[in-house]
XYZ file of C-alpha atoms in Angstrom:
618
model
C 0.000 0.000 0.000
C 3.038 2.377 0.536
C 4.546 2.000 -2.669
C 1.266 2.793 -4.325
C 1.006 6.070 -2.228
C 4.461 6.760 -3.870
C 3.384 5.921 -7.293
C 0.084 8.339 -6.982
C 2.228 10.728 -5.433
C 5.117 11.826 -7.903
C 3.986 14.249 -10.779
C 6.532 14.679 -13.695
C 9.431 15.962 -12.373
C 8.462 14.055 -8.785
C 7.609 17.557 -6.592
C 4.134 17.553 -5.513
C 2.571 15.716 -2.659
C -1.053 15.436 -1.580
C -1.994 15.706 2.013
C -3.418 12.607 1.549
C -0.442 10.686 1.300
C 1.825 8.199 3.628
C 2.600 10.229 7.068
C 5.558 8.430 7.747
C 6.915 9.101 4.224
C 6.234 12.883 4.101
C 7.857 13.190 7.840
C 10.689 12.630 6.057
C 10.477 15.520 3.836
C 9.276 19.077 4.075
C 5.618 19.220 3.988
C 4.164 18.931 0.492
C 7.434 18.549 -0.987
C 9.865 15.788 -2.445
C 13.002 17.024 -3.585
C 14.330 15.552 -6.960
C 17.373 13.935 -5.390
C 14.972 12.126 -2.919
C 12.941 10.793 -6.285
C 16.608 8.570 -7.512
C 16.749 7.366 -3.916
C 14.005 5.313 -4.022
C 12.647 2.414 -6.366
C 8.944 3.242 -5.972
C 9.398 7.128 -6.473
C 12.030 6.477 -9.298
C 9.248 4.087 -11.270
C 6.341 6.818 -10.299
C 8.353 9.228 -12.229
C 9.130 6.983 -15.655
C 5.786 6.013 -15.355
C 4.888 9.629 -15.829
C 7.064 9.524 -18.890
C 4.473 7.269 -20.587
C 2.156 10.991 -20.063
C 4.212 12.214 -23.759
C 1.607 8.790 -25.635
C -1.653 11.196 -24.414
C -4.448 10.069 -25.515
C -2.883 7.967 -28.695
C -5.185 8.271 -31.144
C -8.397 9.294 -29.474
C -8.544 12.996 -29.130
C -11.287 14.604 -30.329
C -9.045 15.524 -33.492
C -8.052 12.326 -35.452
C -5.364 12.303 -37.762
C -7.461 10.355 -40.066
C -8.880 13.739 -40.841
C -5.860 14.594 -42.500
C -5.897 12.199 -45.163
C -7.941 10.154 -47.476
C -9.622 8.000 -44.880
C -11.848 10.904 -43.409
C -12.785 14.699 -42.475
C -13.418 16.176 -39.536
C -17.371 17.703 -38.950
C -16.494 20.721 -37.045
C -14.979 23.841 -38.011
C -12.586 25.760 -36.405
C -10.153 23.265 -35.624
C -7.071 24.418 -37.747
C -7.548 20.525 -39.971
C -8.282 22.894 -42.557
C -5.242 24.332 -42.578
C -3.438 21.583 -43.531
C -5.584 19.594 -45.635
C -5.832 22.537 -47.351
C -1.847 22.873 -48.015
C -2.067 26.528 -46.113
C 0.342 25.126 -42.939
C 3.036 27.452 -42.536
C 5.094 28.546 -39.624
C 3.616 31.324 -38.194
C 0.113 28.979 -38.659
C 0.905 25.562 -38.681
C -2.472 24.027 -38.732
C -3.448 21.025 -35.995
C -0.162 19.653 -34.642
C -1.455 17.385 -31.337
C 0.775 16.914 -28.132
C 1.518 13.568 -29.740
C 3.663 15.242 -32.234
C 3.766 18.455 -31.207
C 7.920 19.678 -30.705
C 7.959 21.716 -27.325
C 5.513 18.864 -25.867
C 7.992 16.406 -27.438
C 11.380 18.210 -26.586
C 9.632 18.330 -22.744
C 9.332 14.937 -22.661
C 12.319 14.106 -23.999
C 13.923 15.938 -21.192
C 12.100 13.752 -18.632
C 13.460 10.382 -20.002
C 17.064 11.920 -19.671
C 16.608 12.839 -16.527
C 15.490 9.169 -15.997
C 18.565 8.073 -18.284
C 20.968 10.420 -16.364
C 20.076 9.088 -12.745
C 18.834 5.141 -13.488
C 22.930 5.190 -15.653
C 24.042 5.622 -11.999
C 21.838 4.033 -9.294
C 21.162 4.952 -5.650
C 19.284 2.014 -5.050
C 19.713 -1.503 -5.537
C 18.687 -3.215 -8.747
C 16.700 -5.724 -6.909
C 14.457 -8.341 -9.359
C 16.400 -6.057 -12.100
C 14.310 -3.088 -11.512
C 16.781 -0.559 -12.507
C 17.430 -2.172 -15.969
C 13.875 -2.223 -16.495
C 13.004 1.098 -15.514
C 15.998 2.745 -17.753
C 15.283 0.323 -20.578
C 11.685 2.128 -20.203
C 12.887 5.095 -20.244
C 15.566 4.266 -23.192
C 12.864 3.551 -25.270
C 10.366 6.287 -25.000
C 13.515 8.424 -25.576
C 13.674 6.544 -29.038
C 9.554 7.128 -28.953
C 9.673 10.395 -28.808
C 12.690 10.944 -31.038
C 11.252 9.233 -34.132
C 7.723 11.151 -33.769
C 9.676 14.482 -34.174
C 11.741 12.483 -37.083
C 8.852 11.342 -38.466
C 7.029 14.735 -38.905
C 9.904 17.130 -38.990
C 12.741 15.437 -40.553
C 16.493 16.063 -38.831
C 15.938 17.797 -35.169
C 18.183 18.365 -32.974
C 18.898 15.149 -30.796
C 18.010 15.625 -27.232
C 20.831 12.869 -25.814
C 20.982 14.446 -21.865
C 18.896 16.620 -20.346
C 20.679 20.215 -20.942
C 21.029 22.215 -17.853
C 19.987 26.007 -17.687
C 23.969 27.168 -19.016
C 24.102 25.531 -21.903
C 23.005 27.160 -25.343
C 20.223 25.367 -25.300
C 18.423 27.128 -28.013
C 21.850 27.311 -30.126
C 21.396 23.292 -30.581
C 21.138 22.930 -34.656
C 19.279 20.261 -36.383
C 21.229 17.060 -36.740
C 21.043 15.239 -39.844
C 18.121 12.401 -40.618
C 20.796 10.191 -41.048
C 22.120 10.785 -37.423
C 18.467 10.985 -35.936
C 17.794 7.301 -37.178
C 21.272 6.038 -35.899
C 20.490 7.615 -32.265
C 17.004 5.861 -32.554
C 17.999 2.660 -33.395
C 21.164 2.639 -30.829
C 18.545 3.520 -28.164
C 16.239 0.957 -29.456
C 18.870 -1.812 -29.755
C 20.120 -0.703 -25.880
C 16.467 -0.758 -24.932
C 15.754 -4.418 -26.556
C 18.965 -5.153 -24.472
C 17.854 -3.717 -20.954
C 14.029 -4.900 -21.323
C 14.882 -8.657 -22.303
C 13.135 -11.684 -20.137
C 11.801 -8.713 -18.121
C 7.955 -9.245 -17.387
C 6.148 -6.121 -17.867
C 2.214 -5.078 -17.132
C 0.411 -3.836 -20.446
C 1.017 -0.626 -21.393
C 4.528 -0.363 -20.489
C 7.868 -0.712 -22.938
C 9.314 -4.202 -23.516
C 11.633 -5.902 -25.905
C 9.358 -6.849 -28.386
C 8.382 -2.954 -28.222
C 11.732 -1.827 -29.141
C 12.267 -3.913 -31.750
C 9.003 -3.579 -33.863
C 9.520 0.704 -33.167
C 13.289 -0.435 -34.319
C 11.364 -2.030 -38.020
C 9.064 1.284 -37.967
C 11.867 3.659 -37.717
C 14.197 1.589 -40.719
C 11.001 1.023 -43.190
C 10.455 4.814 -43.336
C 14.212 5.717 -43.952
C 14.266 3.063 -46.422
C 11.331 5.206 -48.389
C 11.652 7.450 -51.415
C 10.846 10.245 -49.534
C 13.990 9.787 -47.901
C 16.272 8.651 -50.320
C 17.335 11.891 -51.747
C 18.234 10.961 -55.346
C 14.335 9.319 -55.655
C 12.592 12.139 -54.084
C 14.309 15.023 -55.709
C 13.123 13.459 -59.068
C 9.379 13.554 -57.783
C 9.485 16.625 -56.048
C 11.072 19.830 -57.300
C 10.440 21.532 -53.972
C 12.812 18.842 -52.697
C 15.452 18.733 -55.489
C 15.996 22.737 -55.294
C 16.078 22.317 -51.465
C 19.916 23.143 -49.694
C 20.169 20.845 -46.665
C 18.330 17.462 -47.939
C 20.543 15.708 -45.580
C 18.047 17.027 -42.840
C 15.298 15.133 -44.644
C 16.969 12.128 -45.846
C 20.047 10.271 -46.995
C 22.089 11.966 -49.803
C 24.519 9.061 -50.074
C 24.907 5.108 -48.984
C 22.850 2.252 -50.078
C 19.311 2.273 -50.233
C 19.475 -1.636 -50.656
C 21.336 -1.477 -47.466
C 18.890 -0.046 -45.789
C 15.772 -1.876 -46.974
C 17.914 -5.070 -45.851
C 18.209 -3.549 -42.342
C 14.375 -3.286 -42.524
C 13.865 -6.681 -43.429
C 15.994 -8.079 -40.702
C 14.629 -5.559 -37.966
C 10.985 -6.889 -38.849
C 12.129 -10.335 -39.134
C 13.155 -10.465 -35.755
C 10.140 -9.304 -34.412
C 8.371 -12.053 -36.316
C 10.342 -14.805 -35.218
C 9.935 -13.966 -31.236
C 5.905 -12.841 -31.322
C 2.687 -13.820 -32.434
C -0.047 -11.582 -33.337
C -3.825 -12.623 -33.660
C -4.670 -16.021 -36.157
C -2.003 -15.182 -38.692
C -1.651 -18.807 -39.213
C -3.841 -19.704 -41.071
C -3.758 -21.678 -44.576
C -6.874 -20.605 -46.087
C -9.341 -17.547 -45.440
C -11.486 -17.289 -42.416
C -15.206 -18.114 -43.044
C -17.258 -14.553 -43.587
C -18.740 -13.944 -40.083
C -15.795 -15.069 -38.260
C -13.306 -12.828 -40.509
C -15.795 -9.716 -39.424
C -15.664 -10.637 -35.526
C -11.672 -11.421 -35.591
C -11.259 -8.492 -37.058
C -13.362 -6.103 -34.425
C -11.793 -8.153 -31.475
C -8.174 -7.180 -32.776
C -9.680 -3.252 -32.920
C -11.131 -3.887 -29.289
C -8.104 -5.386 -28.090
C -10.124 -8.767 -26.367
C -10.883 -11.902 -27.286
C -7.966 -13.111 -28.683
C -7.474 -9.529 -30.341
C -4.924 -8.839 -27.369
C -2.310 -10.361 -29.393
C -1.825 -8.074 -31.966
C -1.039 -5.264 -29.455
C 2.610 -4.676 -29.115
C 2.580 -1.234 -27.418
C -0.256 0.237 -26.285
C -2.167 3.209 -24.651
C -4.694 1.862 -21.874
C -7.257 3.764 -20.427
C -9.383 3.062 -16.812
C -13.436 4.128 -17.115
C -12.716 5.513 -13.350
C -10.083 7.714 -14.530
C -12.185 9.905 -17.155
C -9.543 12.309 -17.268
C -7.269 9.629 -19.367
C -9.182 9.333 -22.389
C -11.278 6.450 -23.988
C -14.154 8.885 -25.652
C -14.496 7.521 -29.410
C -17.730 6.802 -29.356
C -18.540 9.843 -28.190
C -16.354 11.981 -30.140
C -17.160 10.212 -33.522
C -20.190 8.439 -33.073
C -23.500 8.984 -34.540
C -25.420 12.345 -33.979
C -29.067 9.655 -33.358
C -26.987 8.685 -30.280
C -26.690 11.787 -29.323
C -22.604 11.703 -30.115
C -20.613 14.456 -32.527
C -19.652 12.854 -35.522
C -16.015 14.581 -35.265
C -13.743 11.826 -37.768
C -15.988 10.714 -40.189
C -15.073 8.039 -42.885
C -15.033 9.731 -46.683
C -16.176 7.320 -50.116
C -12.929 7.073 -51.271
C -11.892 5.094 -48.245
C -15.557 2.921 -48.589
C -14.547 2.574 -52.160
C -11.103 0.911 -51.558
C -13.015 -1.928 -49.163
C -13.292 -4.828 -51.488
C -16.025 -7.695 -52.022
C -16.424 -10.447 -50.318
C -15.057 -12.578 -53.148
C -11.776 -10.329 -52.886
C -12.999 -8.359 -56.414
C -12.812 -4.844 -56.299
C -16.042 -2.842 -55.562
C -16.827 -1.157 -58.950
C -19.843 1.440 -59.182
C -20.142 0.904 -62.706
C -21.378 -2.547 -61.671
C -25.457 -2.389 -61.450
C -25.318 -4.640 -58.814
C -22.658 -3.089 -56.514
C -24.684 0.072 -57.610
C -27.695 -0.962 -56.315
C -25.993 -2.469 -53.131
C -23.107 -1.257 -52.007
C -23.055 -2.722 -48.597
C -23.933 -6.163 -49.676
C -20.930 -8.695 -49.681
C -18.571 -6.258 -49.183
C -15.112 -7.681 -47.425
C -15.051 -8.626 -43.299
C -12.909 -5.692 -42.260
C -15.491 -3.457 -44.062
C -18.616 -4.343 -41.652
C -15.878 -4.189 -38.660
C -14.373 -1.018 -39.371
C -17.637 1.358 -40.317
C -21.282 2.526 -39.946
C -22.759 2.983 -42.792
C -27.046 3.410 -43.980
C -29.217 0.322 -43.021
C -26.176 -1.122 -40.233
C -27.533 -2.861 -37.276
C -25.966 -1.188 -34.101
C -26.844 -0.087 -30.654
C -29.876 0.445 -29.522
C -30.776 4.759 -29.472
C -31.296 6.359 -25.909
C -34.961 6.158 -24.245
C -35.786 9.288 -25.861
C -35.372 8.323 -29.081
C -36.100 4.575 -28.842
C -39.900 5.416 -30.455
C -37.716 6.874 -33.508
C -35.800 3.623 -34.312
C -36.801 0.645 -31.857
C -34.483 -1.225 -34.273
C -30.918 0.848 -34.102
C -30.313 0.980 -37.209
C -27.895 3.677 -38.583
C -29.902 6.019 -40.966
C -28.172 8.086 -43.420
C -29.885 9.054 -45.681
C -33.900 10.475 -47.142
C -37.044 8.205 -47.124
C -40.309 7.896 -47.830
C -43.563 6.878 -45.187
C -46.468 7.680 -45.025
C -48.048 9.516 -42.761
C -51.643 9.841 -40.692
C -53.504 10.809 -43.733
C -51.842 8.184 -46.042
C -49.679 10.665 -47.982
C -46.067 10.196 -48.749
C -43.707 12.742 -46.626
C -39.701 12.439 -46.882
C -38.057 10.988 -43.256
C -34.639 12.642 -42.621
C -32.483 9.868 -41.469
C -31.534 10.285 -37.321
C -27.802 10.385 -38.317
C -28.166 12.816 -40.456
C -27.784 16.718 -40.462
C -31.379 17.401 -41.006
C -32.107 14.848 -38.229
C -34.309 15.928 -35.145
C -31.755 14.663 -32.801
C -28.420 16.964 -32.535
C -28.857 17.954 -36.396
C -25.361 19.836 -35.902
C -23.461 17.069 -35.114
C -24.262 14.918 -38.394
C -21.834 13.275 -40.688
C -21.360 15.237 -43.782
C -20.435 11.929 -45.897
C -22.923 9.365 -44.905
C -20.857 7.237 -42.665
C -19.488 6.595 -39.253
C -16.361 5.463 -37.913
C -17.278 1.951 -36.133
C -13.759 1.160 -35.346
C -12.011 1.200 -32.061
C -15.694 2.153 -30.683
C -17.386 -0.144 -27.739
C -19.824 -2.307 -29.731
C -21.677 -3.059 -26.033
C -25.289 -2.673 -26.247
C -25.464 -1.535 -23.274
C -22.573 1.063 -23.129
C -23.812 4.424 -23.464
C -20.952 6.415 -25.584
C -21.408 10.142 -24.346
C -21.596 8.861 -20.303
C -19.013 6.121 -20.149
C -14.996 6.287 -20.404
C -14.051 3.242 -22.765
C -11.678 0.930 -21.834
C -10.314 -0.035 -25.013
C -6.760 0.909 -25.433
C -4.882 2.402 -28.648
C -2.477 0.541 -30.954
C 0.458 2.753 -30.722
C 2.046 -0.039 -32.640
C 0.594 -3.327 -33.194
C 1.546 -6.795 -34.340
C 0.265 -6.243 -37.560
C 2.428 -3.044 -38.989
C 5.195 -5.511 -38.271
C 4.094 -7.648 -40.995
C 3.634 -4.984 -42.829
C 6.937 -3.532 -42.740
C 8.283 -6.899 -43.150
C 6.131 -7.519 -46.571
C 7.375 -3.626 -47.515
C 11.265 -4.216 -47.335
C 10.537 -7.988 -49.293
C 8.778 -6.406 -52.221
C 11.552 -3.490 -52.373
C 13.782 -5.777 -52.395
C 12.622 -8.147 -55.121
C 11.089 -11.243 -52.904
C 7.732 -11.098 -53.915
C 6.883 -14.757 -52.808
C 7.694 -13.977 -49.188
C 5.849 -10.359 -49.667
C 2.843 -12.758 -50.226
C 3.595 -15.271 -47.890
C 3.418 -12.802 -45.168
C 0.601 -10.448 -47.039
C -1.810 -13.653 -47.353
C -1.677 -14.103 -43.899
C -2.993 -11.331 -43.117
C -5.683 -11.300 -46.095
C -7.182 -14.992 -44.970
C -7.615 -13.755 -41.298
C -9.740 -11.262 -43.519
C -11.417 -13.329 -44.979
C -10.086 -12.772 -48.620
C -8.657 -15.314 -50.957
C -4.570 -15.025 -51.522
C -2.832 -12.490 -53.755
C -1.340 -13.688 -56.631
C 0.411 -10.236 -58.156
C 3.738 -9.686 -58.523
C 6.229 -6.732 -59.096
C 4.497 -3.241 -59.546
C 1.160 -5.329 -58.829
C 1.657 -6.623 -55.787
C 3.252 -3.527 -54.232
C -0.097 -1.846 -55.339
C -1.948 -4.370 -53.587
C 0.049 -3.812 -50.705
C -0.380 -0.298 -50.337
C -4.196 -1.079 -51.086
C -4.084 -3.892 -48.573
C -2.011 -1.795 -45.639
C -4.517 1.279 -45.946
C -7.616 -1.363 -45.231
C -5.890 -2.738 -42.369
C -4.762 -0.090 -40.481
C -7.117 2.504 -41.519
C -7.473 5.077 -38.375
C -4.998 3.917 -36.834
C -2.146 6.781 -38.147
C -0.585 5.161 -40.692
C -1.600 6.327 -43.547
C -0.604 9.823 -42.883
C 2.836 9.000 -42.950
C 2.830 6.218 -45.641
C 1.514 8.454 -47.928
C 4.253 11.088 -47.185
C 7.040 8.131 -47.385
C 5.869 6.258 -50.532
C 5.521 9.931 -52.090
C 2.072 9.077 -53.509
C 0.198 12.052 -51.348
C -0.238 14.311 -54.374
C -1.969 11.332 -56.329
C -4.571 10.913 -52.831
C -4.148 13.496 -50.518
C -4.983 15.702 -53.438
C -8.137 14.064 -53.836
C -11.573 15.885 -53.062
C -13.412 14.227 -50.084
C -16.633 12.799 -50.922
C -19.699 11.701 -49.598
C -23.037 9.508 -50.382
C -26.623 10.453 -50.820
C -29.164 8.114 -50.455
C -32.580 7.963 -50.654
C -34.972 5.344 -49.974
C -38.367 5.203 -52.165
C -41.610 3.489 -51.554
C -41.964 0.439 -53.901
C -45.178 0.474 -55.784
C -48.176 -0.491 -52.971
C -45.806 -0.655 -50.055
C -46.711 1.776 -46.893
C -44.427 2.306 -43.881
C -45.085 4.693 -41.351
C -42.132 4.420 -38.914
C -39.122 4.324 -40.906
C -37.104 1.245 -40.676
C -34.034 0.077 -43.134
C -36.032 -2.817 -45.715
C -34.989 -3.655 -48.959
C -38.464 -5.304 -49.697
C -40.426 -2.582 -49.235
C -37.876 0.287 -50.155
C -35.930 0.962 -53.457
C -32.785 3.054 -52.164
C -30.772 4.674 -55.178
C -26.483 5.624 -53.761
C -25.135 8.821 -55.910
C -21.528 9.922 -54.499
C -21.056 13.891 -54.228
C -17.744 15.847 -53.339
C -17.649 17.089 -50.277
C -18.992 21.119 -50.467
C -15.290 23.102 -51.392
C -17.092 25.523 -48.313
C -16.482 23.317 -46.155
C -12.980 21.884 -47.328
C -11.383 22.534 -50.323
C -8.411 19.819 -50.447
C -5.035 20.975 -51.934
C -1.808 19.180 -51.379
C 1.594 20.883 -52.338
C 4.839 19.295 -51.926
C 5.922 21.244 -48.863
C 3.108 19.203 -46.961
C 5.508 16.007 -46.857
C 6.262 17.743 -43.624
C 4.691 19.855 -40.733
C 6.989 23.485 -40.635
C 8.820 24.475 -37.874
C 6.718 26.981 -35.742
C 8.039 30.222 -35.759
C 8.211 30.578 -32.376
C 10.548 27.561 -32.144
C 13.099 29.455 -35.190
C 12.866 32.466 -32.878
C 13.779 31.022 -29.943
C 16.601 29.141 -31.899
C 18.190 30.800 -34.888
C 19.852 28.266 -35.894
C 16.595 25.639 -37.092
C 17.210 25.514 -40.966
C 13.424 25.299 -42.092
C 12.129 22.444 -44.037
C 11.321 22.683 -47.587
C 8.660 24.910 -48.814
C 8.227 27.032 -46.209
């Protein structure tokens, strides 16, 4: 009970006390008060404080604000929240446009100095390393260092590496930006030291292990092996690129890119051989049903789906404060939620058939059912017109005793017999929360508690968020084969994936298959904040990013002789015609310019520090 009074006790640079806290403990200490030196003293204190570390992951992915909103996958509802800014290529560094904590560079840089301070003082123990609790705490803290590190890489190119924590006489804000090259070999020597400090050590969820360090380790090494950041490839896609001065802040001007997409390989390979992630070995695909509910329970993080998370973000319903709101930030406006991240048709589009044949409007009977025998992951991952899901509050229970998600126009009849149109409840000319509405016709369903009972704007979820899961792994493994010419093991791997889908092997090879990879990875791990970056790395954002968001418009018409006077979704007694609109250039105009590969450098950072070279562009 003591040691958890300590581990409530110790903010993030271990100072404040609550009255409320062990009396024996704070007799020995002024009142309130815990000096720092006291904090590297002490096991319990000493884990409270790289604990706190962990504070730099927020809420992963679940703010209010998705990244997912920045890309192809989906736009945000609201206005007002500086999205806009940078899907519409106007970012620049007096106004960068929505940077979260997550990636943010002073929240980064102030975390950053917290794990050296845990570096600095676990490199030289006061207290004995009993069970190996020093190793573990400063392989923790090793490896968020690398965490942090490769989220500033990852969105700002070179930065200046943050290898002790700088004390108040040092030029702090004279530090220039190392090269990307030098960024990625400080990452991976963390990593590697990490792996080394963490391994055979038992760990609760939510905390840094070996497995961890290695899969960030085949994260970090896929992106630098990436056009974007081999120099000679991406100055011959971008000119903004090729006129830039410093490219050896965003990438490597020399070596061997070969090199480097072997050091991928190998770094993914090795978390393959030593984990498992959720039925991914299997030999032919999953029956249709069973595909859709191993698919949820790897987004819920249960029932099996625990497997697949290699690093996570956990949240406690009693701690409200930590997060855990997706349902209520992107649910349905008919349940009384705010619609924030909703999914855009092009995304839709991508989701294949059940068969494993591309969805193709020009089809009349994809046309006249889009959501019919479309692929597992599709009825996992959203909420579309006519899907069966919770039921609505007691207020609006009269509306829809069914729960079924209502998109779009319809016909009943009313009192007197006569046709009137029915706004769907999710939509923005609903009577329930009409300002909250999706503006595309669809709902996120992924990552959201699929409990009927589980009320989405009163309950804190519990379900955590894959900061990096078994999955990418594969991914990044199947990446580095095709790049490097082994397209049978690219499959191997890809296929495994694809039958836990539910979808029947690739068979492509060369430029092929690495479009059905890219296909295949954006399915996957859609919302999950990958394919922000992948379509940075793989230099393919003009080609999507580019892209207008869109939306669908349905209506639902009487047949001939049917009446229905409390709307329900029925195919038998309701034709519904699907046309797909662009999203209103009012609301967001999309524009992507090359400088958008990455986020500029605020100006109050180049201020403070005149010696940030800006990234290209700006």
């Amino acid at each position: 009970m003591k040691n958890k009074l300590k581990y409530i006790c110790v903010g993030l640079f271990g100072v404040l006390l609550t009255t409320s806290c062990n009396d024996e403990f704070l007799n020995t200490q002024p009142l309130g008060q815990v000096s720092e030196a006291a904090v590297w003293r002490d096991a319990g204190l000493a884990e409270a404080f790289v604990t706190d570390i962990y504070g730099g992951l927020e809420q992963g992915g679940f703010s209010e604000q998705a990244l997912a909103s920045l890309t192809d996958e989906a736009i945000f509802t609201h206005p007002g929240r500086n999205i806009n800014v940078v899907t519409e290529a106007r970012s620049n560094p007096e106004a960068t446009g929505w940077i979260d904590g997550t990636r943010g560079w002073s929240n980064m840089y102030s975390r950053l100095r917290s794990a050296n301070i845990a570096i600095a003082n676990l490199s030289d123990p006061q207290f004995e390393n009993t069970g190996g609790i020093v190793d573990r705490l400063l392989g923790e803290a090793t490896f968020m260092r690398a965490y942090f590190h490769q989220q500033l890489l990852r969105n700002f190119g070179g930065v200046p590496i943050a290898d002790r924590p700088f004390t108040l006489d040092e030029e702090t804000y004279e530090i220039p930006r190392n090269t990307y090259a030098e960024v990625v070999a400080f990452i991976i020597q963390d990593l590697d030291r990490a792996a080394q400090l963490l391994e055979g050590k038992s760990m609760v969820r939510g905390r840094a292990n070996q497995v961890a360090a290695l899969a960030l380790k085949s994260r970090v090494l896929i992106y630098a092996a990436s056009d974007l950041h081999d120099m000679p490839t991406a100055s011959g896609k971008s000119s903004v690129i090729s006129s830039y001065q410093n490219k050896e802040l965003i990438g490597y001007t020399s070596g061997n890119r070969t090199e480097r997409l072997q050091q991928a390989k190998a770094a993914a390979k090795a978390v393959l051989d030593i984990a498992d992630g959720n039925m991914l070995n299997l030999t032919e695909p999953l029956p249709h049903a069973e595909a859709v509910q191993v698919y949820e329970n790897n987004s819920l993080s249960r029932n099996g789906g625990e497997a697949e998370m290699i690093f996570g973000r956990y949240f406690l319903s009693q701690k409200p404060e930590g997060g855990g709101r997706q349902g209520l930030f992107n649910g349905p406006n008919g349940y009384n939620n705010w619609a924030g991240n909703t999914p855009v048709q092009l995304i839709i589009d991508d989701y294949a058939m059940m068969d494993g044949t591309p969805f193709d409007w020009n089809n009349p009977e994809h046309e006249k059912a889009p959501y019919t025998d479309r692929e597992a992951r599709f009825y996992s991952t959203f909420l579309f017109d006519g899907a069966q899901w919770k039921p609505r509050s007691p207020a609006n229970q009269a509306r829809d005793p069914l729960g079924q998600i209502q998109t779009g126009r319809y016909e009943v009849t009313n009192s007197a017999g006569q046709k009137v149109t029915h706004f769907g409840l999710d939509t923005r000319n609903s009577p329930i929360e009409d300002w909250n509405g999706s503006y595309t016709g669809y709902y996120i369903r992924k990552f959201i508690e699929p409990d009927p009972n589980f009320v989405d704007q009163n309950t804190w979820q519990e379900i955590p968020w894959p900061n990096i899961r078994f999955t990418e792994v594969v991914f990044n493994y199947a990446e580095a084969c095709i790049f490097l010419g082994d397209d049978e093991e690219a499959r191997t791997w890809l296929n495994k994936i694809r039958f836990r889908a539910g979808l029947p092997a690739l068979t492509q090879s060369g430029e092929d298959l690495k479009m059905a990879f890219i296909n295949e990875k954006r399915k996957e791990m859609v919302h999950e904040e990958q394919r922000y970056y992948d379509a940075r790395r793989w230099m393919i954002a003009p080609q999507t990013f580019g892209r207008q968001a869109n939306g669908i418009s349905i209506v639902g018409t009487l047949k001939p002789g049917q009446t229905n006077s409390l709307y329900r979704y029925d195919p038998d007694i309701y034709d519904y015609s699907y046309e797909v609109f662009d999203i209103d250039p009012g609301k967001e105009n999309r524009l992507w310019l090359d400088k958008m590969y990455w986020m500029p450098i605020s100006f109050a950072e180049t201020q403070r520090n005149d010696n940030l070279i800006q990234n290209p562009g700006y």
